[in-house]
Amino acid sequence: MKAVTTTPSDVDVVLPCLNEAEALPWVLERIPQGWRALVVDNGSTDGSARIAQALGATVVHEPRRGFGAACHAGLRAATADVVCFCDCDASLDPRLLLSFVREVRAGEADLVLGRRRPHGRGAWPAHARAGNLALARMLRRRTGLRLHDLGPLRAARREPLLALGLTDRRSGYPLQMVVRAADAGWRIAEHDVPYLPRTGASKVTGTWRGTWQAVQDMSRVLAEAPAEAPTAGRGVR
């Protein structure tokens, strides 16, 4: 098991975490060499924070429950020029972020997103896929972006992300990031990534109730009036 760096690096990976003890070793082993893993513990009761720290990650504690709360706490704790986001349940391989970061650094895109492609039985429940598709269509009507997914695997520069002034602290956080980036004229790219069956029980999309709550959260974000935000680039692709 290789150790991830706990010292500031030029890439930070934010990993929102709620009871992911089983998945953490797999995820942290795949953090690219020299990058820093920021595991944001969102109130775990299974020793996730202790395991993450033992494996070399930097642990950030965010007591306020919510996916957005954990993600934003990680973003605020980051110091690297480029910040990535990845789920901490072993459904997505952090090594896929290498090409995302290269694209951001090369100035080819301001925000790079992963379009999840399910690999393996049970990787993406039908109800969760349906909810995601509906939201993608709503996003297209709201912004004109022809995206297919609102997945958690993504990369962008830290300072422009902070300048977006993201306020959602629930399931709408990933969507609000895309909407406000689009309003600011960011160049947004999307690439296919394999989506694996998660380790452990899902807190959101694994249940109808969780999926419905996520759709409600994101629908509220789409209903927001366009926000003014600093421009990171020109155009959207």
PDB file of C-alpha atoms in Angstrom:
ATOM      1  CA  MET A   1       0.000   0.000   0.000  1.00  0.00           C
ATOM      2  CA  LYS A   2       1.568   3.267  -1.095  1.00  0.00           C
ATOM      3  CA  ALA A   3       1.101   6.303   1.096  1.00  0.00           C
ATOM      4  CA  VAL A   4      -0.512   9.461  -0.234  1.00  0.00           C
ATOM      5  CA  THR A   5       1.055  12.804   0.577  1.00  0.00           C
ATOM      6  CA  THR A   6      -0.158  14.838   3.546  1.00  0.00           C
ATOM      7  CA  THR A   7       1.824  17.917   2.535  1.00  0.00           C
ATOM      8  CA  PRO A   8       0.498  20.598   0.159  1.00  0.00           C
ATOM      9  CA  SER A   9       0.811  19.616  -3.498  1.00  0.00           C
ATOM     10  CA  ASP A  10      -0.127  21.125  -6.837  1.00  0.00           C
ATOM     11  CA  VAL A  11      -3.237  18.887  -6.983  1.00  0.00           C
ATOM     12  CA  ASP A  12      -5.671  18.207  -4.142  1.00  0.00           C
ATOM     13  CA  VAL A  13      -8.346  15.500  -4.383  1.00  0.00           C
ATOM     14  CA  VAL A  14     -11.454  16.129  -2.284  1.00  0.00           C
ATOM     15  CA  LEU A  15     -13.057  12.880  -1.101  1.00  0.00           C
ATOM     16  CA  PRO A  16     -16.356  13.383   0.773  1.00  0.00           C
ATOM     17  CA  CYS A  17     -16.669  10.496   3.210  1.00  0.00           C
ATOM     18  CA  LEU A  18     -19.480   9.054   5.314  1.00  0.00           C
ATOM     19  CA  ASN A  19     -18.812   5.538   6.617  1.00  0.00           C
ATOM     20  CA  GLU A  20     -16.512   4.382   3.814  1.00  0.00           C
ATOM     21  CA  ALA A  21     -14.080   2.285   5.858  1.00  0.00           C
ATOM     22  CA  GLU A  22     -14.252  -0.630   3.413  1.00  0.00           C
ATOM     23  CA  ALA A  23     -13.631   1.457   0.321  1.00  0.00           C
ATOM     24  CA  LEU A  24     -10.930   3.821   1.600  1.00  0.00           C
ATOM     25  CA  PRO A  25      -7.891   1.538   1.082  1.00  0.00           C
ATOM     26  CA  TRP A  26      -8.823   0.943  -2.577  1.00  0.00           C
ATOM     27  CA  VAL A  27      -9.507   4.622  -3.222  1.00  0.00           C
ATOM     28  CA  LEU A  28      -6.426   6.033  -1.495  1.00  0.00           C
ATOM     29  CA  GLU A  29      -4.128   3.522  -3.140  1.00  0.00           C
ATOM     30  CA  ARG A  30      -5.174   4.990  -6.491  1.00  0.00           C
ATOM     31  CA  ILE A  31      -4.478   8.646  -5.704  1.00  0.00           C
ATOM     32  CA  PRO A  32      -1.786   9.678  -8.235  1.00  0.00           C
ATOM     33  CA  GLN A  33       1.722   9.963  -6.826  1.00  0.00           C
ATOM     34  CA  GLY A  34       2.471  13.381  -5.364  1.00  0.00           C
ATOM     35  CA  TRP A  35      -1.152  14.443  -5.113  1.00  0.00           C
ATOM     36  CA  ARG A  36      -2.811  15.109  -1.756  1.00  0.00           C
ATOM     37  CA  ALA A  37      -5.947  13.266  -0.669  1.00  0.00           C
ATOM     38  CA  LEU A  38      -8.337  15.384   1.413  1.00  0.00           C
ATOM     39  CA  VAL A  39     -10.777  12.973   3.051  1.00  0.00           C
ATOM     40  CA  VAL A  40     -13.660  15.026   4.407  1.00  0.00           C
ATOM     41  CA  ASP A  41     -15.261  13.033   7.195  1.00  0.00           C
ATOM     42  CA  ASN A  42     -18.943  13.906   7.398  1.00  0.00           C
ATOM     43  CA  GLY A  43     -19.732  12.227  10.690  1.00  0.00           C
ATOM     44  CA  SER A  44     -18.613   8.646  10.098  1.00  0.00           C
ATOM     45  CA  THR A  45     -19.148   6.092  12.849  1.00  0.00           C
ATOM     46  CA  ASP A  46     -17.114   3.239  11.321  1.00  0.00           C
ATOM     47  CA  GLY A  47     -13.618   4.625  11.905  1.00  0.00           C
ATOM     48  CA  SER A  48     -13.262   6.080   8.402  1.00  0.00           C
ATOM     49  CA  ALA A  49     -11.320   9.125   9.626  1.00  0.00           C
ATOM     50  CA  ARG A  50      -8.858   6.995  11.564  1.00  0.00           C
ATOM     51  CA  ILE A  51      -8.317   4.660   8.603  1.00  0.00           C
ATOM     52  CA  ALA A  52      -7.829   7.548   6.187  1.00  0.00           C
ATOM     53  CA  GLN A  53      -5.264   9.178   8.435  1.00  0.00           C
ATOM     54  CA  ALA A  54      -3.409   5.888   8.907  1.00  0.00           C
ATOM     55  CA  LEU A  55      -3.222   5.514   5.131  1.00  0.00           C
ATOM     56  CA  GLY A  56      -1.623   8.937   4.750  1.00  0.00           C
ATOM     57  CA  ALA A  57      -4.565  11.132   3.824  1.00  0.00           C
ATOM     58  CA  THR A  58      -5.258  14.567   5.232  1.00  0.00           C
ATOM     59  CA  VAL A  59      -8.529  14.369   7.161  1.00  0.00           C
ATOM     60  CA  VAL A  60     -10.925  17.314   7.290  1.00  0.00           C
ATOM     61  CA  HIS A  61     -13.881  17.117   9.684  1.00  0.00           C
ATOM     62  CA  GLU A  62     -17.210  18.573   8.559  1.00  0.00           C
ATOM     63  CA  PRO A  63     -19.945  18.026  11.182  1.00  0.00           C
ATOM     64  CA  ARG A  64     -22.723  19.507   9.054  1.00  0.00           C
ATOM     65  CA  ARG A  65     -24.273  16.604   7.158  1.00  0.00           C
ATOM     66  CA  GLY A  66     -24.672  16.863   3.407  1.00  0.00           C
ATOM     67  CA  PHE A  67     -22.721  15.996   0.282  1.00  0.00           C
ATOM     68  CA  GLY A  68     -22.297  19.660  -0.593  1.00  0.00           C
ATOM     69  CA  ALA A  69     -21.183  20.514   2.933  1.00  0.00           C
ATOM     70  CA  ALA A  70     -18.434  17.890   2.729  1.00  0.00           C
ATOM     71  CA  CYS A  71     -17.339  18.887  -0.772  1.00  0.00           C
ATOM     72  CA  HIS A  72     -17.167  22.575   0.076  1.00  0.00           C
ATOM     73  CA  ALA A  73     -15.262  21.938   3.296  1.00  0.00           C
ATOM     74  CA  GLY A  74     -12.709  20.064   1.202  1.00  0.00           C
ATOM     75  CA  LEU A  75     -12.527  22.868  -1.344  1.00  0.00           C
ATOM     76  CA  ARG A  76     -11.953  25.431   1.400  1.00  0.00           C
ATOM     77  CA  ALA A  77      -9.249  23.245   2.964  1.00  0.00           C
ATOM     78  CA  ALA A  78      -7.470  22.774  -0.376  1.00  0.00           C
ATOM     79  CA  THR A  79      -4.374  24.812  -1.170  1.00  0.00           C
ATOM     80  CA  ALA A  80      -3.406  23.370  -4.554  1.00  0.00           C
ATOM     81  CA  ASP A  81      -3.848  25.244  -7.816  1.00  0.00           C
ATOM     82  CA  VAL A  82      -5.985  22.428  -9.225  1.00  0.00           C
ATOM     83  CA  VAL A  83      -8.672  20.690  -7.155  1.00  0.00           C
ATOM     84  CA  CYS A  84     -10.355  17.416  -8.058  1.00  0.00           C
ATOM     85  CA  PHE A  85     -13.440  15.753  -6.635  1.00  0.00           C
ATOM     86  CA  CYS A  86     -14.110  12.031  -6.429  1.00  0.00           C
ATOM     87  CA  ASP A  87     -16.538   9.807  -4.543  1.00  0.00           C
ATOM     88  CA  CYS A  88     -15.016   7.790  -1.722  1.00  0.00           C
ATOM     89  CA  ASP A  89     -16.993   4.570  -2.281  1.00  0.00           C
ATOM     90  CA  ALA A  90     -14.695   2.856  -4.842  1.00  0.00           C
ATOM     91  CA  SER A  91     -17.157   3.428  -7.684  1.00  0.00           C
ATOM     92  CA  LEU A  92     -14.703   5.719  -9.488  1.00  0.00           C
ATOM     93  CA  ASP A  93     -10.942   5.338  -9.925  1.00  0.00           C
ATOM     94  CA  PRO A  94      -9.050   8.515  -8.909  1.00  0.00           C
ATOM     95  CA  ARG A  95      -6.350   7.693 -11.481  1.00  0.00           C
ATOM     96  CA  LEU A  96      -8.805   8.794 -14.168  1.00  0.00           C
ATOM     97  CA  LEU A  97      -8.274  12.346 -12.933  1.00  0.00           C
ATOM     98  CA  LEU A  98      -4.767  12.481 -14.424  1.00  0.00           C
ATOM     99  CA  SER A  99      -6.113  13.317 -17.891  1.00  0.00           C
ATOM    100  CA  PHE A 100      -8.640  15.757 -16.411  1.00  0.00           C
ATOM    101  CA  VAL A 101      -5.871  17.701 -14.693  1.00  0.00           C
ATOM    102  CA  ARG A 102      -3.744  17.748 -17.848  1.00  0.00           C
ATOM    103  CA  GLU A 103      -6.664  19.275 -19.735  1.00  0.00           C
ATOM    104  CA  VAL A 104      -7.179  21.983 -17.117  1.00  0.00           C
ATOM    105  CA  ARG A 105      -3.476  22.795 -16.931  1.00  0.00           C
ATOM    106  CA  ALA A 106      -3.195  22.985 -20.711  1.00  0.00           C
ATOM    107  CA  GLY A 107      -5.956  25.583 -20.758  1.00  0.00           C
ATOM    108  CA  GLU A 108      -8.197  23.376 -22.882  1.00  0.00           C
ATOM    109  CA  ALA A 109     -11.058  23.423 -20.360  1.00  0.00           C
ATOM    110  CA  ASP A 110     -11.936  25.220 -17.142  1.00  0.00           C
ATOM    111  CA  LEU A 111     -14.024  22.381 -15.698  1.00  0.00           C
ATOM    112  CA  VAL A 112     -13.692  18.724 -16.681  1.00  0.00           C
ATOM    113  CA  LEU A 113     -16.432  16.236 -15.777  1.00  0.00           C
ATOM    114  CA  GLY A 114     -16.645  12.467 -15.917  1.00  0.00           C
ATOM    115  CA  ARG A 115     -19.618  10.910 -17.705  1.00  0.00           C
ATOM    116  CA  ARG A 116     -20.318   7.690 -15.836  1.00  0.00           C
ATOM    117  CA  ARG A 117     -20.554   4.502 -17.881  1.00  0.00           C
ATOM    118  CA  PRO A 118     -21.694   1.587 -15.677  1.00  0.00           C
ATOM    119  CA  HIS A 119     -19.406  -1.453 -15.537  1.00  0.00           C
ATOM    120  CA  GLY A 120     -20.734  -4.464 -13.704  1.00  0.00           C
ATOM    121  CA  ARG A 121     -24.124  -5.453 -12.398  1.00  0.00           C
ATOM    122  CA  GLY A 122     -25.651  -2.997  -9.960  1.00  0.00           C
ATOM    123  CA  ALA A 123     -23.161  -0.229 -10.726  1.00  0.00           C
ATOM    124  CA  TRP A 124     -25.899   2.330 -11.344  1.00  0.00           C
ATOM    125  CA  PRO A 125     -29.524   1.588 -10.304  1.00  0.00           C
ATOM    126  CA  ALA A 126     -32.157   2.293 -12.951  1.00  0.00           C
ATOM    127  CA  HIS A 127     -33.977   4.883 -10.837  1.00  0.00           C
ATOM    128  CA  ALA A 128     -30.747   6.810 -10.244  1.00  0.00           C
ATOM    129  CA  ARG A 129     -29.926   6.780 -13.956  1.00  0.00           C
ATOM    130  CA  ALA A 130     -33.409   8.016 -14.805  1.00  0.00           C
ATOM    131  CA  GLY A 131     -33.148  10.868 -12.318  1.00  0.00           C
ATOM    132  CA  ASN A 132     -29.737  11.846 -13.658  1.00  0.00           C
ATOM    133  CA  LEU A 133     -31.026  11.845 -17.255  1.00  0.00           C
ATOM    134  CA  ALA A 134     -33.964  14.071 -16.343  1.00  0.00           C
ATOM    135  CA  LEU A 135     -31.670  16.541 -14.608  1.00  0.00           C
ATOM    136  CA  ALA A 136     -29.255  16.581 -17.544  1.00  0.00           C
ATOM    137  CA  ARG A 137     -32.135  17.543 -19.831  1.00  0.00           C
ATOM    138  CA  MET A 138     -33.233  20.273 -17.428  1.00  0.00           C
ATOM    139  CA  LEU A 139     -29.642  21.531 -17.288  1.00  0.00           C
ATOM    140  CA  ARG A 140     -29.551  21.679 -21.094  1.00  0.00           C
ATOM    141  CA  ARG A 141     -32.678  23.836 -21.153  1.00  0.00           C
ATOM    142  CA  ARG A 142     -31.297  26.092 -18.414  1.00  0.00           C
ATOM    143  CA  THR A 143     -27.759  26.574 -19.762  1.00  0.00           C
ATOM    144  CA  GLY A 144     -27.542  25.131 -23.270  1.00  0.00           C
ATOM    145  CA  LEU A 145     -24.867  22.683 -22.142  1.00  0.00           C
ATOM    146  CA  ARG A 146     -25.130  19.318 -23.878  1.00  0.00           C
ATOM    147  CA  LEU A 147     -23.959  17.280 -20.910  1.00  0.00           C
ATOM    148  CA  HIS A 148     -25.088  13.735 -20.218  1.00  0.00           C
ATOM    149  CA  ASP A 149     -24.176  13.338 -16.558  1.00  0.00           C
ATOM    150  CA  LEU A 150     -23.774  15.314 -13.345  1.00  0.00           C
ATOM    151  CA  GLY A 151     -21.257  12.898 -11.895  1.00  0.00           C
ATOM    152  CA  PRO A 152     -18.910  13.593  -8.996  1.00  0.00           C
ATOM    153  CA  LEU A 153     -15.597  13.033 -10.820  1.00  0.00           C
ATOM    154  CA  ARG A 154     -14.304  16.469 -11.839  1.00  0.00           C
ATOM    155  CA  ALA A 155     -11.354  18.869 -11.914  1.00  0.00           C
ATOM    156  CA  ALA A 156     -10.911  22.652 -12.015  1.00  0.00           C
ATOM    157  CA  ARG A 157      -8.693  25.400 -10.627  1.00  0.00           C
ATOM    158  CA  ARG A 158      -9.261  26.203  -6.959  1.00  0.00           C
ATOM    159  CA  GLU A 159      -9.507  29.999  -6.968  1.00  0.00           C
ATOM    160  CA  PRO A 160     -12.110  30.224  -9.761  1.00  0.00           C
ATOM    161  CA  LEU A 161     -14.123  27.482  -8.032  1.00  0.00           C
ATOM    162  CA  LEU A 162     -14.174  29.450  -4.781  1.00  0.00           C
ATOM    163  CA  ALA A 163     -15.150  32.581  -6.691  1.00  0.00           C
ATOM    164  CA  LEU A 164     -18.310  30.860  -7.947  1.00  0.00           C
ATOM    165  CA  GLY A 165     -19.749  31.408  -4.462  1.00  0.00           C
ATOM    166  CA  LEU A 166     -21.381  27.995  -4.192  1.00  0.00           C
ATOM    167  CA  THR A 167     -24.081  27.918  -1.516  1.00  0.00           C
ATOM    168  CA  ASP A 168     -25.803  24.517  -1.782  1.00  0.00           C
ATOM    169  CA  ARG A 169     -24.721  22.116   0.951  1.00  0.00           C
ATOM    170  CA  ARG A 170     -26.825  19.126  -0.025  1.00  0.00           C
ATOM    171  CA  SER A 171     -27.107  17.027  -3.175  1.00  0.00           C
ATOM    172  CA  GLY A 172     -27.431  20.081  -5.408  1.00  0.00           C
ATOM    173  CA  TYR A 173     -23.777  21.083  -4.965  1.00  0.00           C
ATOM    174  CA  PRO A 174     -22.366  19.318  -8.067  1.00  0.00           C
ATOM    175  CA  LEU A 175     -25.107  20.771 -10.259  1.00  0.00           C
ATOM    176  CA  GLN A 176     -24.754  24.272  -8.832  1.00  0.00           C
ATOM    177  CA  MET A 177     -21.051  24.152  -9.679  1.00  0.00           C
ATOM    178  CA  VAL A 178     -21.857  23.370 -13.319  1.00  0.00           C
ATOM    179  CA  VAL A 179     -24.684  25.908 -13.587  1.00  0.00           C
ATOM    180  CA  ARG A 180     -22.648  28.762 -12.142  1.00  0.00           C
ATOM    181  CA  ALA A 181     -19.614  27.813 -14.218  1.00  0.00           C
ATOM    182  CA  ALA A 182     -21.789  27.868 -17.342  1.00  0.00           C
ATOM    183  CA  ASP A 183     -23.258  31.246 -16.374  1.00  0.00           C
ATOM    184  CA  ALA A 184     -19.694  32.547 -16.013  1.00  0.00           C
ATOM    185  CA  GLY A 185     -18.739  31.359 -19.499  1.00  0.00           C
ATOM    186  CA  TRP A 186     -16.423  28.541 -18.440  1.00  0.00           C
ATOM    187  CA  ARG A 187     -15.310  25.964 -20.997  1.00  0.00           C
ATOM    188  CA  ILE A 188     -16.764  22.685 -19.745  1.00  0.00           C
ATOM    189  CA  ALA A 189     -15.667  19.289 -21.052  1.00  0.00           C
ATOM    190  CA  GLU A 190     -17.138  15.842 -20.430  1.00  0.00           C
ATOM    191  CA  HIS A 191     -15.410  12.461 -20.870  1.00  0.00           C
ATOM    192  CA  ASP A 192     -16.594   8.884 -20.442  1.00  0.00           C
ATOM    193  CA  VAL A 193     -15.367   7.116 -17.300  1.00  0.00           C
ATOM    194  CA  PRO A 194     -16.086   3.571 -16.042  1.00  0.00           C
ATOM    195  CA  TYR A 195     -18.524   3.486 -13.131  1.00  0.00           C
ATOM    196  CA  LEU A 196     -18.076   0.480 -10.850  1.00  0.00           C
ATOM    197  CA  PRO A 197     -20.385  -1.080  -8.251  1.00  0.00           C
ATOM    198  CA  ARG A 198     -19.818   0.878  -5.058  1.00  0.00           C
ATOM    199  CA  THR A 199     -18.442  -0.668  -1.886  1.00  0.00           C
ATOM    200  CA  GLY A 200     -20.949  -0.572   0.972  1.00  0.00           C
ATOM    201  CA  ALA A 201     -24.436   0.907   1.124  1.00  0.00           C
ATOM    202  CA  SER A 202     -25.324   4.040  -0.830  1.00  0.00           C
ATOM    203  CA  LYS A 203     -26.494   7.068   1.139  1.00  0.00           C
ATOM    204  CA  VAL A 204     -28.245   8.769  -1.777  1.00  0.00           C
ATOM    205  CA  THR A 205     -28.768   7.160  -5.185  1.00  0.00           C
ATOM    206  CA  GLY A 206     -28.975   3.612  -3.890  1.00  0.00           C
ATOM    207  CA  THR A 207     -32.545   4.236  -2.711  1.00  0.00           C
ATOM    208  CA  TRP A 208     -35.649   5.729  -4.322  1.00  0.00           C
ATOM    209  CA  ARG A 209     -35.996   8.147  -1.418  1.00  0.00           C
ATOM    210  CA  GLY A 210     -32.405   9.303  -1.694  1.00  0.00           C
ATOM    211  CA  THR A 211     -32.685   9.750  -5.453  1.00  0.00           C
ATOM    212  CA  TRP A 212     -35.926  11.737  -5.076  1.00  0.00           C
ATOM    213  CA  GLN A 213     -34.332  14.014  -2.481  1.00  0.00           C
ATOM    214  CA  ALA A 214     -31.331  14.575  -4.762  1.00  0.00           C
ATOM    215  CA  VAL A 215     -33.616  15.457  -7.681  1.00  0.00           C
ATOM    216  CA  GLN A 216     -35.487  17.938  -5.482  1.00  0.00           C
ATOM    217  CA  ASP A 217     -32.238  19.539  -4.321  1.00  0.00           C
ATOM    218  CA  MET A 218     -31.003  19.880  -7.876  1.00  0.00           C
ATOM    219  CA  SER A 219     -34.335  21.174  -9.172  1.00  0.00           C
ATOM    220  CA  ARG A 220     -34.062  24.033  -6.674  1.00  0.00           C
ATOM    221  CA  VAL A 221     -30.617  24.846  -8.035  1.00  0.00           C
ATOM    222  CA  LEU A 222     -31.943  24.951 -11.605  1.00  0.00           C
ATOM    223  CA  ALA A 223     -34.667  27.350 -10.509  1.00  0.00           C
ATOM    224  CA  GLU A 224     -32.118  29.886  -9.273  1.00  0.00           C
ATOM    225  CA  ALA A 225     -31.684  33.085 -11.227  1.00  0.00           C
ATOM    226  CA  PRO A 226     -28.398  33.279 -13.163  1.00  0.00           C
ATOM    227  CA  ALA A 227     -25.623  34.330 -10.789  1.00  0.00           C
ATOM    228  CA  GLU A 228     -22.801  36.672 -11.640  1.00  0.00           C
ATOM    229  CA  ALA A 229     -19.447  34.962 -11.297  1.00  0.00           C
ATOM    230  CA  PRO A 230     -15.895  35.675 -12.454  1.00  0.00           C
ATOM    231  CA  THR A 231     -15.152  34.276 -15.897  1.00  0.00           C
ATOM    232  CA  ALA A 232     -12.534  31.520 -15.989  1.00  0.00           C
ATOM    233  CA  GLY A 233     -12.549  31.082 -19.735  1.00  0.00           C
ATOM    234  CA  ARG A 234     -14.543  31.756 -22.851  1.00  0.00           C
ATOM    235  CA  GLY A 235     -17.276  29.580 -24.250  1.00  0.00           C
ATOM    236  CA  VAL A 236     -18.581  26.150 -23.383  1.00  0.00           C
ATOM    237  CA  ARG A 237     -17.861  22.929 -25.177  1.00  0.00           C
TER     238      ARG A 237
END
